[in-house]
Short mmCIF file of N, CA and C in Angstrom, two decimals:
data_model
loop_
_atom_site.label_atom_id
_atom_site.label_comp_id
_atom_site.label_asym_id
_atom_site.label_seq_id
_atom_site.Cartn_x
_atom_site.Cartn_y
_atom_site.Cartn_z
N UNK A 1 -17.71 27.43 -38.33
CA UNK A 1 -17.87 28.84 -38.00
C UNK A 1 -17.95 29.00 -36.49
N UNK A 2 -17.33 30.03 -36.01
CA UNK A 2 -17.27 30.29 -34.58
C UNK A 2 -18.42 31.20 -34.17
N UNK A 3 -19.14 30.81 -33.13
CA UNK A 3 -20.19 31.67 -32.58
C UNK A 3 -19.63 32.31 -31.31
N UNK A 4 -19.07 33.51 -31.47
CA UNK A 4 -18.36 34.17 -30.37
C UNK A 4 -19.29 34.49 -29.20
N UNK A 5 -20.50 34.94 -29.50
CA UNK A 5 -21.40 35.34 -28.43
C UNK A 5 -21.75 34.17 -27.51
N UNK A 6 -22.01 32.99 -28.11
CA UNK A 6 -22.32 31.82 -27.29
C UNK A 6 -21.13 31.42 -26.43
N UNK A 7 -19.95 31.48 -27.01
CA UNK A 7 -18.74 31.11 -26.27
C UNK A 7 -18.50 32.08 -25.14
N UNK A 8 -18.67 33.37 -25.40
CA UNK A 8 -18.47 34.38 -24.37
C UNK A 8 -19.48 34.19 -23.24
N UNK A 9 -20.75 33.96 -23.59
CA UNK A 9 -21.77 33.77 -22.57
C UNK A 9 -21.52 32.52 -21.74
N UNK A 10 -21.00 31.48 -22.38
CA UNK A 10 -20.77 30.22 -21.67
C UNK A 10 -19.63 30.33 -20.66
N UNK A 11 -18.65 31.19 -20.92
CA UNK A 11 -17.46 31.23 -20.08
C UNK A 11 -17.29 32.54 -19.31
N UNK A 12 -18.21 33.48 -19.48
CA UNK A 12 -18.10 34.78 -18.80
C UNK A 12 -18.41 34.64 -17.32
N UNK A 13 -17.73 35.45 -16.51
CA UNK A 13 -17.97 35.45 -15.07
C UNK A 13 -19.14 36.35 -14.71
N UNK A 14 -19.38 37.38 -15.54
CA UNK A 14 -20.52 38.27 -15.33
C UNK A 14 -21.09 38.63 -16.70
N UNK A 15 -22.16 39.41 -16.71
CA UNK A 15 -22.82 39.74 -17.98
C UNK A 15 -21.94 40.59 -18.89
N UNK A 16 -21.10 41.44 -18.30
CA UNK A 16 -20.28 42.33 -19.13
C UNK A 16 -18.86 41.82 -19.33
N UNK A 17 -18.59 40.58 -18.93
CA UNK A 17 -17.26 40.01 -19.04
C UNK A 17 -17.02 39.50 -20.45
N UNK A 18 -16.09 40.14 -21.15
CA UNK A 18 -15.76 39.69 -22.50
C UNK A 18 -14.27 39.45 -22.69
N UNK A 19 -13.45 39.79 -21.69
CA UNK A 19 -12.02 39.70 -21.90
C UNK A 19 -11.25 39.00 -20.81
N UNK A 20 -11.94 38.29 -19.92
CA UNK A 20 -11.21 37.58 -18.87
C UNK A 20 -10.40 36.45 -19.49
N UNK A 21 -9.48 35.93 -18.73
CA UNK A 21 -8.58 34.90 -19.24
C UNK A 21 -9.36 33.67 -19.70
N UNK A 22 -10.38 33.28 -18.94
CA UNK A 22 -11.14 32.09 -19.31
C UNK A 22 -11.88 32.29 -20.63
N UNK A 23 -12.42 33.48 -20.84
CA UNK A 23 -13.12 33.78 -22.10
C UNK A 23 -12.12 33.77 -23.26
N UNK A 24 -10.95 34.37 -23.05
CA UNK A 24 -9.95 34.40 -24.11
C UNK A 24 -9.48 33.00 -24.48
N UNK A 25 -9.26 32.16 -23.49
CA UNK A 25 -8.83 30.79 -23.77
C UNK A 25 -9.92 30.03 -24.51
N UNK A 26 -11.17 30.21 -24.11
CA UNK A 26 -12.28 29.53 -24.79
C UNK A 26 -12.40 29.97 -26.24
N UNK A 27 -12.26 31.27 -26.50
CA UNK A 27 -12.32 31.76 -27.88
C UNK A 27 -11.15 31.24 -28.71
N UNK A 28 -9.97 31.23 -28.12
CA UNK A 28 -8.81 30.69 -28.84
C UNK A 28 -8.99 29.21 -29.13
N UNK A 29 -9.57 28.47 -28.21
CA UNK A 29 -9.81 27.04 -28.43
C UNK A 29 -10.76 26.84 -29.59
N UNK A 30 -11.80 27.65 -29.66
CA UNK A 30 -12.73 27.56 -30.79
C UNK A 30 -12.01 27.82 -32.12
N UNK A 31 -11.17 28.86 -32.14
CA UNK A 31 -10.43 29.18 -33.36
C UNK A 31 -9.45 28.07 -33.72
N UNK A 32 -8.79 27.50 -32.71
CA UNK A 32 -7.83 26.43 -32.95
C UNK A 32 -8.54 25.19 -33.51
N UNK A 33 -9.68 24.84 -32.95
CA UNK A 33 -10.43 23.68 -33.44
C UNK A 33 -10.90 23.90 -34.87
N UNK A 34 -11.36 25.11 -35.16
CA UNK A 34 -11.82 25.44 -36.51
C UNK A 34 -10.66 25.34 -37.51
N UNK A 35 -9.52 25.90 -37.15
CA UNK A 35 -8.36 25.89 -38.04
C UNK A 35 -7.81 24.48 -38.20
N UNK A 36 -7.88 23.67 -37.16
CA UNK A 36 -7.42 22.28 -37.25
C UNK A 36 -8.25 21.49 -38.24
N UNK A 37 -9.58 21.70 -38.21
CA UNK A 37 -10.45 21.03 -39.19
C UNK A 37 -10.09 21.47 -40.61
N UNK A 38 -9.82 22.75 -40.78
CA UNK A 38 -9.44 23.27 -42.09
C UNK A 38 -8.15 22.62 -42.57
N UNK A 39 -7.18 22.48 -41.67
CA UNK A 39 -5.88 21.96 -42.06
C UNK A 39 -5.89 20.46 -42.33
N UNK A 40 -6.86 19.73 -41.80
CA UNK A 40 -6.95 18.31 -42.14
C UNK A 40 -7.37 18.14 -43.60
N UNK A 41 -8.15 19.08 -44.12
CA UNK A 41 -8.57 19.02 -45.52
C UNK A 41 -7.55 19.67 -46.45
N UNK A 42 -6.83 20.66 -45.97
CA UNK A 42 -5.88 21.41 -46.79
C UNK A 42 -4.48 21.26 -46.20
N UNK A 43 -3.86 20.13 -46.46
CA UNK A 43 -2.60 19.79 -45.82
C UNK A 43 -1.44 20.69 -46.24
N UNK A 44 -1.53 21.33 -47.39
CA UNK A 44 -0.42 22.15 -47.88
C UNK A 44 -0.56 23.63 -47.52
N UNK A 45 -1.51 23.96 -46.71
CA UNK A 45 -1.72 25.35 -46.30
C UNK A 45 -0.70 25.71 -45.23
N UNK A 46 0.49 26.11 -45.66
CA UNK A 46 1.58 26.40 -44.73
C UNK A 46 1.32 27.66 -43.90
N UNK A 47 0.67 28.64 -44.49
CA UNK A 47 0.36 29.87 -43.75
C UNK A 47 -0.66 29.57 -42.65
N UNK A 48 -1.60 28.69 -42.94
CA UNK A 48 -2.56 28.28 -41.93
C UNK A 48 -1.90 27.51 -40.81
N UNK A 49 -0.90 26.69 -41.13
CA UNK A 49 -0.16 25.95 -40.11
C UNK A 49 0.57 26.90 -39.18
N UNK A 50 1.15 27.95 -39.75
CA UNK A 50 1.85 28.93 -38.92
C UNK A 50 0.86 29.66 -38.02
N UNK A 51 -0.30 30.00 -38.56
CA UNK A 51 -1.32 30.64 -37.75
C UNK A 51 -1.78 29.76 -36.60
N UNK A 52 -1.89 28.46 -36.86
CA UNK A 52 -2.27 27.51 -35.81
C UNK A 52 -1.21 27.46 -34.72
N UNK A 53 0.05 27.47 -35.10
CA UNK A 53 1.13 27.47 -34.11
C UNK A 53 1.10 28.73 -33.26
N UNK A 54 0.82 29.88 -33.89
CA UNK A 54 0.74 31.13 -33.14
C UNK A 54 -0.42 31.12 -32.16
N UNK A 55 -1.58 30.61 -32.59
CA UNK A 55 -2.74 30.54 -31.71
C UNK A 55 -2.48 29.59 -30.54
N UNK A 56 -1.84 28.45 -30.83
CA UNK A 56 -1.51 27.50 -29.76
C UNK A 56 -0.56 28.12 -28.75
N UNK A 57 0.40 28.89 -29.22
CA UNK A 57 1.35 29.55 -28.32
C UNK A 57 0.66 30.58 -27.45
N UNK A 58 -0.23 31.34 -28.04
CA UNK A 58 -0.96 32.36 -27.28
C UNK A 58 -1.84 31.70 -26.21
N UNK A 59 -2.52 30.61 -26.60
CA UNK A 59 -3.37 29.90 -25.63
C UNK A 59 -2.52 29.29 -24.52
N UNK A 60 -1.35 28.75 -24.89
CA UNK A 60 -0.46 28.15 -23.89
C UNK A 60 0.00 29.19 -22.87
N UNK A 61 0.33 30.40 -23.35
CA UNK A 61 0.75 31.46 -22.43
C UNK A 61 -0.39 31.88 -21.50
N UNK A 62 -1.60 32.00 -22.04
CA UNK A 62 -2.74 32.36 -21.20
C UNK A 62 -3.04 31.27 -20.18
N UNK A 63 -2.92 30.01 -20.59
CA UNK A 63 -3.16 28.91 -19.65
C UNK A 63 -2.10 28.88 -18.56
N UNK A 64 -0.87 29.19 -18.93
CA UNK A 64 0.20 29.22 -17.93
C UNK A 64 -0.07 30.32 -16.90
N UNK A 65 -0.55 31.48 -17.38
CA UNK A 65 -0.91 32.58 -16.48
C UNK A 65 -2.05 32.16 -15.56
N UNK A 66 -3.07 31.53 -16.14
CA UNK A 66 -4.23 31.10 -15.36
C UNK A 66 -3.83 30.05 -14.33
N UNK A 67 -2.94 29.15 -14.70
CA UNK A 67 -2.47 28.13 -13.76
C UNK A 67 -1.73 28.77 -12.58
N UNK A 68 -0.96 29.80 -12.88
CA UNK A 68 -0.18 30.48 -11.85
C UNK A 68 -1.06 31.28 -10.89
N UNK A 69 -2.10 31.92 -11.43
CA UNK A 69 -2.91 32.82 -10.61
C UNK A 69 -4.11 32.15 -9.96
N UNK A 70 -4.78 31.26 -10.68
CA UNK A 70 -5.98 30.62 -10.14
C UNK A 70 -6.01 29.16 -10.60
N UNK A 71 -5.39 28.29 -9.81
CA UNK A 71 -5.21 26.90 -10.20
C UNK A 71 -6.54 26.16 -10.33
N UNK A 72 -7.50 26.44 -9.47
CA UNK A 72 -8.80 25.76 -9.53
C UNK A 72 -9.55 26.12 -10.81
N UNK A 73 -9.50 27.39 -11.20
CA UNK A 73 -10.12 27.81 -12.46
C UNK A 73 -9.45 27.14 -13.64
N UNK A 74 -8.13 27.03 -13.58
CA UNK A 74 -7.34 26.39 -14.64
C UNK A 74 -7.78 24.94 -14.83
N UNK A 75 -7.91 24.21 -13.73
CA UNK A 75 -8.32 22.80 -13.79
C UNK A 75 -9.73 22.68 -14.38
N UNK A 76 -10.64 23.52 -13.90
CA UNK A 76 -12.02 23.48 -14.37
C UNK A 76 -12.11 23.81 -15.87
N UNK A 77 -11.37 24.82 -16.30
CA UNK A 77 -11.43 25.24 -17.70
C UNK A 77 -10.84 24.18 -18.63
N UNK A 78 -9.70 23.61 -18.26
CA UNK A 78 -9.10 22.60 -19.13
C UNK A 78 -9.97 21.36 -19.22
N UNK A 79 -10.63 21.00 -18.12
CA UNK A 79 -11.55 19.86 -18.16
C UNK A 79 -12.76 20.17 -19.04
N UNK A 80 -13.28 21.38 -18.92
CA UNK A 80 -14.48 21.76 -19.67
C UNK A 80 -14.20 21.82 -21.17
N UNK A 81 -13.03 22.36 -21.55
CA UNK A 81 -12.70 22.52 -22.96
C UNK A 81 -12.02 21.30 -23.56
N UNK A 82 -11.63 20.36 -22.73
CA UNK A 82 -10.98 19.16 -23.24
C UNK A 82 -9.53 19.40 -23.65
N UNK A 83 -8.86 20.30 -22.96
CA UNK A 83 -7.46 20.61 -23.26
C UNK A 83 -6.59 19.75 -22.35
N UNK A 84 -5.59 19.11 -22.95
CA UNK A 84 -4.67 18.30 -22.15
C UNK A 84 -3.77 19.22 -21.35
N UNK A 85 -3.55 18.84 -20.10
CA UNK A 85 -2.66 19.61 -19.24
C UNK A 85 -1.27 19.00 -19.32
N UNK A 86 -0.26 19.84 -19.10
CA UNK A 86 1.12 19.35 -19.09
C UNK A 86 1.41 18.55 -17.85
N UNK A 87 2.57 17.96 -17.81
CA UNK A 87 3.00 17.16 -16.66
C UNK A 87 3.54 18.09 -15.58
N UNK A 88 2.65 18.68 -14.83
CA UNK A 88 3.04 19.60 -13.78
C UNK A 88 2.82 18.93 -12.43
N UNK A 89 3.52 19.42 -11.45
CA UNK A 89 3.37 18.89 -10.10
C UNK A 89 2.06 19.42 -9.53
N UNK A 90 1.22 18.52 -9.03
CA UNK A 90 -0.07 18.91 -8.48
C UNK A 90 0.17 19.55 -7.11
N UNK A 91 -0.48 20.68 -6.90
CA UNK A 91 -0.31 21.41 -5.64
C UNK A 91 -1.17 20.84 -4.56
#
């Protein structure tokens, strides 16, 4: 089960921050991890697999945006969440 409030508080930049890119990526990561655990037990859940692919794509797009706009935040967030980074040229 995902505890959204804890995730938002952990990654928010201010008290009222609920929709910044870092918060969105953290929430998507929680959902992806939860769905991945579900799919290891239910291998034939094809609709769940499609949902996982959609969530991964959305997170990938947000991470690409974050990398483009604030590279230091991108590095910190991927390290904190344990997300592997692509083979990009280090600036």
